[in-house]
JSON list of C-alpha atoms in Angstrom, two decimals:
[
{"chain": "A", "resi": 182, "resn": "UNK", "atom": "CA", "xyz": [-23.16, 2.93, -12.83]},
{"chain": "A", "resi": 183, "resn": "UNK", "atom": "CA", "xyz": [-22.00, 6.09, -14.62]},
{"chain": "A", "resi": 184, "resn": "UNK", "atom": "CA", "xyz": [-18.67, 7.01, -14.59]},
{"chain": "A", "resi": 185, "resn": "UNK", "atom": "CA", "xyz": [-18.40, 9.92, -12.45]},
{"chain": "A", "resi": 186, "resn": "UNK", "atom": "CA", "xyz": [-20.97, 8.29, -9.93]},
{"chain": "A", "resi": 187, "resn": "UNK", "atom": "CA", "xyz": [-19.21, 7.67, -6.51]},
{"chain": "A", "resi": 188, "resn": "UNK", "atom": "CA", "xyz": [-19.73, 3.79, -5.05]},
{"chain": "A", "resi": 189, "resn": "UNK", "atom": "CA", "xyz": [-20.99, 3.70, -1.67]},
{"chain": "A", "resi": 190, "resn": "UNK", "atom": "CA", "xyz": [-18.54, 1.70, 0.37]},
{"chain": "A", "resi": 191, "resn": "UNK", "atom": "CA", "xyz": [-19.98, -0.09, 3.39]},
{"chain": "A", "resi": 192, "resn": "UNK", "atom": "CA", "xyz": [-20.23, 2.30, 5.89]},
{"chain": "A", "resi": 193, "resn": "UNK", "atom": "CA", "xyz": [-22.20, 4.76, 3.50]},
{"chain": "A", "resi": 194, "resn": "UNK", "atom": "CA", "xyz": [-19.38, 6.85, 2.95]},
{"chain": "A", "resi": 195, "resn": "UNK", "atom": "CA", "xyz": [-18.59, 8.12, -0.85]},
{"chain": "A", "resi": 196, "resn": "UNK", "atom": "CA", "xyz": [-15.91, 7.01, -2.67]},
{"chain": "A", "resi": 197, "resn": "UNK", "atom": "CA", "xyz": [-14.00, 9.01, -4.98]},
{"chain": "A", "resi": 198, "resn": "UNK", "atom": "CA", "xyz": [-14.60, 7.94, -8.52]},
{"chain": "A", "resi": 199, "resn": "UNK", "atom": "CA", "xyz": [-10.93, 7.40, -8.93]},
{"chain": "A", "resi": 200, "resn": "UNK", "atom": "CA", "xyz": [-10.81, 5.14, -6.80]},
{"chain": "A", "resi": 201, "resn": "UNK", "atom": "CA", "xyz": [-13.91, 3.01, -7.70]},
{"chain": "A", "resi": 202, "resn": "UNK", "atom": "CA", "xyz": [-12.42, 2.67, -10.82]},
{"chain": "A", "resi": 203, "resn": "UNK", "atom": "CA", "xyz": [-10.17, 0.65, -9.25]},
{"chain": "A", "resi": 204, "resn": "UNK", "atom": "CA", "xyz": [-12.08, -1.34, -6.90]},
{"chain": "A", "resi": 205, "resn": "UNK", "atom": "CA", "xyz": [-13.54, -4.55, -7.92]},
{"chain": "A", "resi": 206, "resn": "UNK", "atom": "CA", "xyz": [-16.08, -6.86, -6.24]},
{"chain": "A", "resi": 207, "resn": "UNK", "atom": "CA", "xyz": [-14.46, -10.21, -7.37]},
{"chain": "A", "resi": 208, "resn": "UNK", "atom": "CA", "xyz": [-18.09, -11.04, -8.83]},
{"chain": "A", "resi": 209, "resn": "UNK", "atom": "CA", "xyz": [-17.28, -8.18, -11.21]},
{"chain": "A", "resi": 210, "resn": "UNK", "atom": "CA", "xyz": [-14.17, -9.73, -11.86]},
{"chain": "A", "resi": 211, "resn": "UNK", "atom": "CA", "xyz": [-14.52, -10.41, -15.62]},
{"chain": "A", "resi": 212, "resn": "UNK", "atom": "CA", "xyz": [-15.25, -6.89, -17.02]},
{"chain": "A", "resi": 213, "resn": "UNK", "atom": "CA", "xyz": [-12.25, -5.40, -14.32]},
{"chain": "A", "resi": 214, "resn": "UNK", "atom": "CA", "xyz": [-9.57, -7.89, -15.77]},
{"chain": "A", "resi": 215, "resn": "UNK", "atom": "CA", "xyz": [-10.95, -7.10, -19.60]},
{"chain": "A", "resi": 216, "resn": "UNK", "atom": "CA", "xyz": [-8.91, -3.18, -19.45]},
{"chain": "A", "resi": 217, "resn": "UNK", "atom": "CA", "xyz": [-5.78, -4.66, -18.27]},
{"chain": "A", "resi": 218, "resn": "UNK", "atom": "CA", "xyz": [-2.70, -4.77, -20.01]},
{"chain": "A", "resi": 219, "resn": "UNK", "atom": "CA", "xyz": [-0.87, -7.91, -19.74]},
{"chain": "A", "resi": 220, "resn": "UNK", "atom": "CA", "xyz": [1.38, -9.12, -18.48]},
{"chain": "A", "resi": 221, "resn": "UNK", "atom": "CA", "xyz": [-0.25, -9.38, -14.75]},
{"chain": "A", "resi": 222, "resn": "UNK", "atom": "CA", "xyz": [0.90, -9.28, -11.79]},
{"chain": "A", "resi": 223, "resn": "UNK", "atom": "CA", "xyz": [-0.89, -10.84, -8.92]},
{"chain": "A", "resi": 224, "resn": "UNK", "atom": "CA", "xyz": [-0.44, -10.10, -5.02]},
{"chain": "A", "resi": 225, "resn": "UNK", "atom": "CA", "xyz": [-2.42, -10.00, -1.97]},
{"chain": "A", "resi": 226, "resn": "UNK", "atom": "CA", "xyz": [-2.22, -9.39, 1.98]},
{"chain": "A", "resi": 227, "resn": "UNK", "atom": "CA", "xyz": [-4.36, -8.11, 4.43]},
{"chain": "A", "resi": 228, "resn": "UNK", "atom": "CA", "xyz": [-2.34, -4.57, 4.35]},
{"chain": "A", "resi": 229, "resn": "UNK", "atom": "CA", "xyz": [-3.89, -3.39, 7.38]},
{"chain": "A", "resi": 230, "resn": "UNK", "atom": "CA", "xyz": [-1.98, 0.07, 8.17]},
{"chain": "A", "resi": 231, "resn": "UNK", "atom": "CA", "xyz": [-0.08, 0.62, 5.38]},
{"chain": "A", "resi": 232, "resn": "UNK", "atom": "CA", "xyz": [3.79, 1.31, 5.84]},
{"chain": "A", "resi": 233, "resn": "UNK", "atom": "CA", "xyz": [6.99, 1.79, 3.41]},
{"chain": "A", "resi": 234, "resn": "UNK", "atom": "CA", "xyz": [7.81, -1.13, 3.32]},
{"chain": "A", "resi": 235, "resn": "UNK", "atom": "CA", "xyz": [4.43, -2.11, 1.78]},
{"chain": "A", "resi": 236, "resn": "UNK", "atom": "CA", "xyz": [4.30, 0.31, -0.44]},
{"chain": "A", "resi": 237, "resn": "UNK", "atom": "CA", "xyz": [8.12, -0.45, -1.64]},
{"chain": "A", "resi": 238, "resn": "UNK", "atom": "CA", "xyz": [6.77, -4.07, -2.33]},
{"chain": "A", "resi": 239, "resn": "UNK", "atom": "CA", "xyz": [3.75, -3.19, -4.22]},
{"chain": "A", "resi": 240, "resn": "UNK", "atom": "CA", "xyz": [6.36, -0.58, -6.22]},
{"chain": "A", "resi": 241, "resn": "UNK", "atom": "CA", "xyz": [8.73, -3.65, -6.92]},
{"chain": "A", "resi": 242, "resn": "UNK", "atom": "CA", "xyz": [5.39, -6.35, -8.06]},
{"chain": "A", "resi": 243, "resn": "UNK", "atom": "CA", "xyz": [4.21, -3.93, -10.57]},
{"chain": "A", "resi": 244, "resn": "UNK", "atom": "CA", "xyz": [7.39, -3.23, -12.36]},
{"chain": "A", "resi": 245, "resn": "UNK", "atom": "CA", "xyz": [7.46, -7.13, -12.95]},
{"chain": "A", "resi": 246, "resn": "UNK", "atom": "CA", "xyz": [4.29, -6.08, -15.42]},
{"chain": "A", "resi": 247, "resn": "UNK", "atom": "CA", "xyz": [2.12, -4.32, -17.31]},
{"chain": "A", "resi": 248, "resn": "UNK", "atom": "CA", "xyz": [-0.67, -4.46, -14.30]},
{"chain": "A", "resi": 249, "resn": "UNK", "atom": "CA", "xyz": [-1.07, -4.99, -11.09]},
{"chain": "A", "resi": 250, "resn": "UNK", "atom": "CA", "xyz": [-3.71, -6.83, -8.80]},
{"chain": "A", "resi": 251, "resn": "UNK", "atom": "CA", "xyz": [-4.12, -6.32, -5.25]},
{"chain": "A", "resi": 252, "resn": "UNK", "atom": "CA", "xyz": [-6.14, -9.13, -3.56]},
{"chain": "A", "resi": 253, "resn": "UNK", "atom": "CA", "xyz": [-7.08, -8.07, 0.16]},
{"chain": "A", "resi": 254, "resn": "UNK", "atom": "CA", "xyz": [-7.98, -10.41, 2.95]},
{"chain": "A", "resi": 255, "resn": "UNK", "atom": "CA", "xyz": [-11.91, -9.46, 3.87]},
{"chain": "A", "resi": 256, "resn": "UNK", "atom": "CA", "xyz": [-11.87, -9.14, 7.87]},
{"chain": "A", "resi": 257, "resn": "UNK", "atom": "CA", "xyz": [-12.89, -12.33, 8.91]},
{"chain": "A", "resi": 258, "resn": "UNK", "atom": "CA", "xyz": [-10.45, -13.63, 6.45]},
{"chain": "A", "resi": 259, "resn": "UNK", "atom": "CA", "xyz": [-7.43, -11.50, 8.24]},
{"chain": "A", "resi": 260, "resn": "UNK", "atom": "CA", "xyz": [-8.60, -12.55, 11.66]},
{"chain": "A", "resi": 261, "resn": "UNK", "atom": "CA", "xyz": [-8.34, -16.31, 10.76]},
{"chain": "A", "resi": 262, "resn": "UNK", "atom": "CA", "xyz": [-4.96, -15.74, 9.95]},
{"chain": "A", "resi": 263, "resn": "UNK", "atom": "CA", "xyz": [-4.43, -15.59, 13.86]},
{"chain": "A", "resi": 264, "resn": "UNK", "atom": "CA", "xyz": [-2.95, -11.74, 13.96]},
{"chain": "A", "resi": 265, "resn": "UNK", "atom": "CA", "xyz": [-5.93, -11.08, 16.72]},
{"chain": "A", "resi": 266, "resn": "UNK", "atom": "CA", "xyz": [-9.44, -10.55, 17.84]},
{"chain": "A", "resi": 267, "resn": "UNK", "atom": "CA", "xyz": [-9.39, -7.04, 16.99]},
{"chain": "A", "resi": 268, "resn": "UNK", "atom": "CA", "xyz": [-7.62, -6.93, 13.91]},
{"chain": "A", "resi": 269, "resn": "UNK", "atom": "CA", "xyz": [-7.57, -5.86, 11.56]},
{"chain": "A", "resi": 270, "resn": "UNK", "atom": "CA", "xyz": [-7.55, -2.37, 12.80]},
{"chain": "A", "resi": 271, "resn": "UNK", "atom": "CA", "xyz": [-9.32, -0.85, 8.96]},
{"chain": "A", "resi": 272, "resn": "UNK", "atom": "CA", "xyz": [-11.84, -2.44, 7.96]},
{"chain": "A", "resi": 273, "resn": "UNK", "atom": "CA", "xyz": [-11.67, -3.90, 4.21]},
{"chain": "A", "resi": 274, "resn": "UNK", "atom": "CA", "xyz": [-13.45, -0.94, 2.40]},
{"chain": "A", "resi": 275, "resn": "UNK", "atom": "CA", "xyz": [-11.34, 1.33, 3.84]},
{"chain": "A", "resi": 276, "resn": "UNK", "atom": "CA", "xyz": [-7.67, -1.05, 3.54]},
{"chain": "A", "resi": 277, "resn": "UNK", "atom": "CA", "xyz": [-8.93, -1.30, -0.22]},
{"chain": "A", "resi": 278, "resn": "UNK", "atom": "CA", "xyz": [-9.46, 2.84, -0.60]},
{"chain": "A", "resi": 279, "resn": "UNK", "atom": "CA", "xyz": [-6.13, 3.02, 0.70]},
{"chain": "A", "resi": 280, "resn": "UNK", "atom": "CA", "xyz": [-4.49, 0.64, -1.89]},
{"chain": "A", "resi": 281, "resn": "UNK", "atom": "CA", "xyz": [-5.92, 1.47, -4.89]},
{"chain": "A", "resi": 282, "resn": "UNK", "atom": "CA", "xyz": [-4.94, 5.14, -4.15]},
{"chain": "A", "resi": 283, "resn": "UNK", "atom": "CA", "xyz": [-1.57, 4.31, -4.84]},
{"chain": "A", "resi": 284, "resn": "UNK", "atom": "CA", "xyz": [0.07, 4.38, -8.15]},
{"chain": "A", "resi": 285, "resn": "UNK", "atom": "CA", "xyz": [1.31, 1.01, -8.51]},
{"chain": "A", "resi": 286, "resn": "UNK", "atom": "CA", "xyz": [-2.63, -0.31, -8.01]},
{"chain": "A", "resi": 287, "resn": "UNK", "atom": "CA", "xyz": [-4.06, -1.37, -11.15]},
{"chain": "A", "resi": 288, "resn": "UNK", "atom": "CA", "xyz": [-7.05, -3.22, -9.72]},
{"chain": "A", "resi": 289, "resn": "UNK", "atom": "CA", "xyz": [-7.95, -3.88, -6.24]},
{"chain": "A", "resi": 290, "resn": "UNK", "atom": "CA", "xyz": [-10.44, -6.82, -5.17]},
{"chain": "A", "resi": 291, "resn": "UNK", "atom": "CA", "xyz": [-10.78, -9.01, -2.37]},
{"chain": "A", "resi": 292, "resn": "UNK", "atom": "CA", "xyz": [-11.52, -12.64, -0.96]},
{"chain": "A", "resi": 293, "resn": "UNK", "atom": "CA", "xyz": [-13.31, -14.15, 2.17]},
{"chain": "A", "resi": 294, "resn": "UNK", "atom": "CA", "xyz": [-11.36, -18.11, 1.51]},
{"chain": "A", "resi": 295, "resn": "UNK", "atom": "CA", "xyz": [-7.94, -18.38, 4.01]},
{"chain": "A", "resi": 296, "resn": "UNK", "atom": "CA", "xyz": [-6.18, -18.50, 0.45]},
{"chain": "A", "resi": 297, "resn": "UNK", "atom": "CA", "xyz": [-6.74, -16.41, -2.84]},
{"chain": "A", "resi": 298, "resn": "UNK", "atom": "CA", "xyz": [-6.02, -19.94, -4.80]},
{"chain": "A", "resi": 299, "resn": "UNK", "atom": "CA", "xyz": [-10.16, -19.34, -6.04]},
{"chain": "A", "resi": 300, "resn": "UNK", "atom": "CA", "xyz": [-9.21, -16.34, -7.13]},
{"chain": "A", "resi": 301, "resn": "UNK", "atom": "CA", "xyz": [-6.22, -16.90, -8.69]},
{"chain": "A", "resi": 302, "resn": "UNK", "atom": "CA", "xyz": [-7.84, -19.32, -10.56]},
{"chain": "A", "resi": 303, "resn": "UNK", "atom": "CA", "xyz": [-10.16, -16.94, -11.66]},
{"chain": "A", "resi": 304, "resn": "UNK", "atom": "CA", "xyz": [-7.09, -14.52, -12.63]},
{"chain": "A", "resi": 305, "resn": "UNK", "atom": "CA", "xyz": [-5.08, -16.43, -14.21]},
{"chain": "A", "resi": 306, "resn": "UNK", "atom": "CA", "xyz": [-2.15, -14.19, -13.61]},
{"chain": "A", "resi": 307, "resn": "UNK", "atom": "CA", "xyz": [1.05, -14.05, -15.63]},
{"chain": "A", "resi": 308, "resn": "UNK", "atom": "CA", "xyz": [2.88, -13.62, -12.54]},
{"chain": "A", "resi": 309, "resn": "UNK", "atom": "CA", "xyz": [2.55, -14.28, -8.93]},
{"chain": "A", "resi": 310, "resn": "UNK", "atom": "CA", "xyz": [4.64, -12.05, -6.16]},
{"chain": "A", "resi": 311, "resn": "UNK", "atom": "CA", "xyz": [4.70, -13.05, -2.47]},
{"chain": "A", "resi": 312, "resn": "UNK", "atom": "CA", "xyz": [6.95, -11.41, -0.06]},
{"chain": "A", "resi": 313, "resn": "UNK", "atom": "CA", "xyz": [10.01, -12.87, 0.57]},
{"chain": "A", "resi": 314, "resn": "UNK", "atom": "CA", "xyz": [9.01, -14.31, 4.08]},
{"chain": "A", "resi": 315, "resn": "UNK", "atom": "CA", "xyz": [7.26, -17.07, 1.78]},
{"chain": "A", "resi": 316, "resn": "UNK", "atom": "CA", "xyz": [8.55, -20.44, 0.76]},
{"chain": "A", "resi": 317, "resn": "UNK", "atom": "CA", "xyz": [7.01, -20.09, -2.60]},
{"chain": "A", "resi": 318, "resn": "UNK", "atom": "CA", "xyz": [7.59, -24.13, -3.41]},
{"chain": "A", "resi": 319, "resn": "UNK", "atom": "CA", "xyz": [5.19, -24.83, -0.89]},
{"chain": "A", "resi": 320, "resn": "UNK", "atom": "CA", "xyz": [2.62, -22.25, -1.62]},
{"chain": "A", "resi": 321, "resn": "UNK", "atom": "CA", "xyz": [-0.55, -23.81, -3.63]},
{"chain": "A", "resi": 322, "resn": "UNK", "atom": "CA", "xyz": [-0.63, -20.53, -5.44]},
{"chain": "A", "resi": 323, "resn": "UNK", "atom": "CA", "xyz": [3.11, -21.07, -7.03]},
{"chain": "A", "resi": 324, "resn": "UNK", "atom": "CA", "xyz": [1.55, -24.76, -8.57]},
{"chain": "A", "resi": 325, "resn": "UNK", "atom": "CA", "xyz": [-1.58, -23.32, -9.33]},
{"chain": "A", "resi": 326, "resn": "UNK", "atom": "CA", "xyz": [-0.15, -20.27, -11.62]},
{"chain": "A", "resi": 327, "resn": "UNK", "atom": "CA", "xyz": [2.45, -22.66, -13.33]},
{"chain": "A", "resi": 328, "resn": "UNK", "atom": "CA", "xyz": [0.18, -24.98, -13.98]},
{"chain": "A", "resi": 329, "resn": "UNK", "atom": "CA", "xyz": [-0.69, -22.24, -16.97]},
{"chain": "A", "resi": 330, "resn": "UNK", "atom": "CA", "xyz": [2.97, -21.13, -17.52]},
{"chain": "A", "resi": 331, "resn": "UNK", "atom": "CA", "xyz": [2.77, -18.45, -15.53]},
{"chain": "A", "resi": 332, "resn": "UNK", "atom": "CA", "xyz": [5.52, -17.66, -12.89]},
{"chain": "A", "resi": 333, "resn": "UNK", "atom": "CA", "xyz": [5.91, -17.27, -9.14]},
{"chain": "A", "resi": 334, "resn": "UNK", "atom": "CA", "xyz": [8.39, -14.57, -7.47]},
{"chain": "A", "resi": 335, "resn": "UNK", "atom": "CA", "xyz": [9.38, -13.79, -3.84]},
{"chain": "A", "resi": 336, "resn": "UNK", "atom": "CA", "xyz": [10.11, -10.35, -3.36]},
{"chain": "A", "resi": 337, "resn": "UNK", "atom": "CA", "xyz": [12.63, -9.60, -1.24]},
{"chain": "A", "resi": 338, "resn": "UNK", "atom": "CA", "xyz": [11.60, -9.30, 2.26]},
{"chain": "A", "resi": 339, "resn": "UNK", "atom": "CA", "xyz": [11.71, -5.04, 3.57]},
{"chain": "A", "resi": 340, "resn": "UNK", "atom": "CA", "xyz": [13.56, -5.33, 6.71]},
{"chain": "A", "resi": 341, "resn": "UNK", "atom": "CA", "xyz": [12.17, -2.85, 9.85]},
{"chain": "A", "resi": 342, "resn": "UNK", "atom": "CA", "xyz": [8.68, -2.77, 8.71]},
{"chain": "A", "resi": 343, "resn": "UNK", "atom": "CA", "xyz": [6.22, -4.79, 10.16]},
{"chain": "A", "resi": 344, "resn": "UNK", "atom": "CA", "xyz": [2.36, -3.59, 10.86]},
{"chain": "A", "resi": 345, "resn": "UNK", "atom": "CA", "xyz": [1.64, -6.13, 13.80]},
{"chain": "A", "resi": 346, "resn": "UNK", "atom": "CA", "xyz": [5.54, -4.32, 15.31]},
{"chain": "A", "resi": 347, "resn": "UNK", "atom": "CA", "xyz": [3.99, -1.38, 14.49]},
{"chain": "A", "resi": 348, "resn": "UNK", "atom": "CA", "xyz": [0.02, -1.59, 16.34]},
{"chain": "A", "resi": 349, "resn": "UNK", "atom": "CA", "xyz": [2.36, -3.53, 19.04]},
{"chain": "A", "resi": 350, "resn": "UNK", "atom": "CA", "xyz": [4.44, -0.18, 19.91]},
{"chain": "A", "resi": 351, "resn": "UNK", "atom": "CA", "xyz": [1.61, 1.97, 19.90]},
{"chain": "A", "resi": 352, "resn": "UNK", "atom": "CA", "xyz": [-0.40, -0.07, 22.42]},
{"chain": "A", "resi": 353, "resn": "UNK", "atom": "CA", "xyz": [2.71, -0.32, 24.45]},
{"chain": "A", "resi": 354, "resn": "UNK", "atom": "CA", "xyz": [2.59, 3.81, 24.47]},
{"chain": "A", "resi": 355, "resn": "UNK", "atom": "CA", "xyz": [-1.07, 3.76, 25.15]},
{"chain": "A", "resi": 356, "resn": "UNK", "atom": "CA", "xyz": [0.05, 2.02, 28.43]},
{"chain": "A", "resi": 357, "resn": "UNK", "atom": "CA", "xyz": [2.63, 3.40, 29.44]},
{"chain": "A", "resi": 358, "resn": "UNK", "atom": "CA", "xyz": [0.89, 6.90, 28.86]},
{"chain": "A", "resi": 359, "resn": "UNK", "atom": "CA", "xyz": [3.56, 8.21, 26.65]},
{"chain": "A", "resi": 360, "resn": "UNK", "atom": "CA", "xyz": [5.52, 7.95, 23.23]},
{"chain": "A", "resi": 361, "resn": "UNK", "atom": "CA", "xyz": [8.08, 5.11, 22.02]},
{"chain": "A", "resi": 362, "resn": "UNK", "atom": "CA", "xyz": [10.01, 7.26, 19.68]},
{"chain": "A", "resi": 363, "resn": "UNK", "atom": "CA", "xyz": [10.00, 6.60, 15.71]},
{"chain": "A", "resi": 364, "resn": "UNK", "atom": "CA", "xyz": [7.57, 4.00, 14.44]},
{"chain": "A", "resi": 365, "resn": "UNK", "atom": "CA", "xyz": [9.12, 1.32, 12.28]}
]
C-alpha cells in the first residue's frame, strides 16, 4: 500500500496515514518490528476509554526504551476478561486509532488469545511493563520474556483512574437523569 494511502479500518471509515503507520495487523508483525529501535518495550490492555492515568502509564513504559508496543485486547478478547456484555464500549479499530495517536505509541497491534504470551513470543521484547495492579512473578509473560534476558516491570499503579469507575458513574447519571460531578 503506498504511503500516503489511508487503511480502511473496519467500519469503512479512513484512517489517517499517520496513524496507519502505526497500526499493525500482528500477521504483519515482522516488517512493523524491522523500523524499531531497540530497546522495546512491550505493553498491552484493552484501553477502552482512554483516561490520564493511561496515558501517564504509556508515558512512563516508553521512557524505559527506545520503542514502544501497544498490544490491545480484540473485543471478544476484552469481554472474556469478565468487564461485561457490552464492553468494551470502542470497538478495537477505533481503541487502536486512539492509541497510536499518542506520542508515546511506537507500534500498535492486537490479539484475540486471553493472554498476549503468542505474541510476546513473537516480539521478543527487551522489556515487559504491566501496571502495578499485577503480580508480575506470577504472570506467564514475566517467565516468558526472561527466558531471553529480557526484563519484566510493574509500573506503578495511577491512583483515581479507573475506566470501568468511570462507564460506572456515567450510567449512574444516565439514571438518575442528571450529572455526578467530575469524572475520575
Amino acid at each position: 500500500m503506498p504511503e500516503n494511502t489511508p487503511i480502511q479500518s473496519f467500519d469503512r471509515s479512513p484512517v489517517l496515514p499517520s496513524l496507519s503507520q502505526k497500526l499493525c495487523h500482528p500477521d504483519q508483525l515482522a516488517i512493523g518490528l524491522a523500523s524499531l529501535a531497540r530497546p522495546l518495550v512491550f505493553t498491552n490492555g484493552v484501553f477502552d476509554v482512554l483516561h490520564r492515568g493511561h496515558v501517564m502509564y504509556l508515558e512512563q513504559a516508553r521512557a524505559l526504551g527506545a520503542s514502544l508496543i501497544i498490544a490491545l485486547n480484540t473485543d471478544a478478547s476484552a469481554r472474556r476478561l469478565g468487564k461485561g456484555p457490552d464492553r468494551p464500549l470502542n470497538n478495537e479499530m477505533d481503541r487502536a486509532c486512539v492509541i497510536a495517536a499518542l506520542a508515546s505509541a511506537s507500534l500498535v497491534t492486537w490479539f484475540d488469545e486471553d493472554t498476549p504470551l503468542q505474541l510476546i513470543e513473537r516480539v521478543r521484547p527487551d522489556i515487559l511493563v504491566k501496571g502495578g495492579d499485577y503480580d508480575m512473578d506470577k504472570l506467564a509473560e514475566t517467565a516468558l520474556v526472561k527466558s531471553w534476558g529480557g526484563r519484566a516491570l510493574a509500573l506503578p499503579f495511577v491512583t483515581g483512574y479507573s475506566t470501568t469507575a468511570l462507564v460506572r458513574k456515567i450510567r449512574q447519571s444516565d439514571l438518575s437523569g442528571k450529572a455526578t460531578g467530575d469524572i475520575a
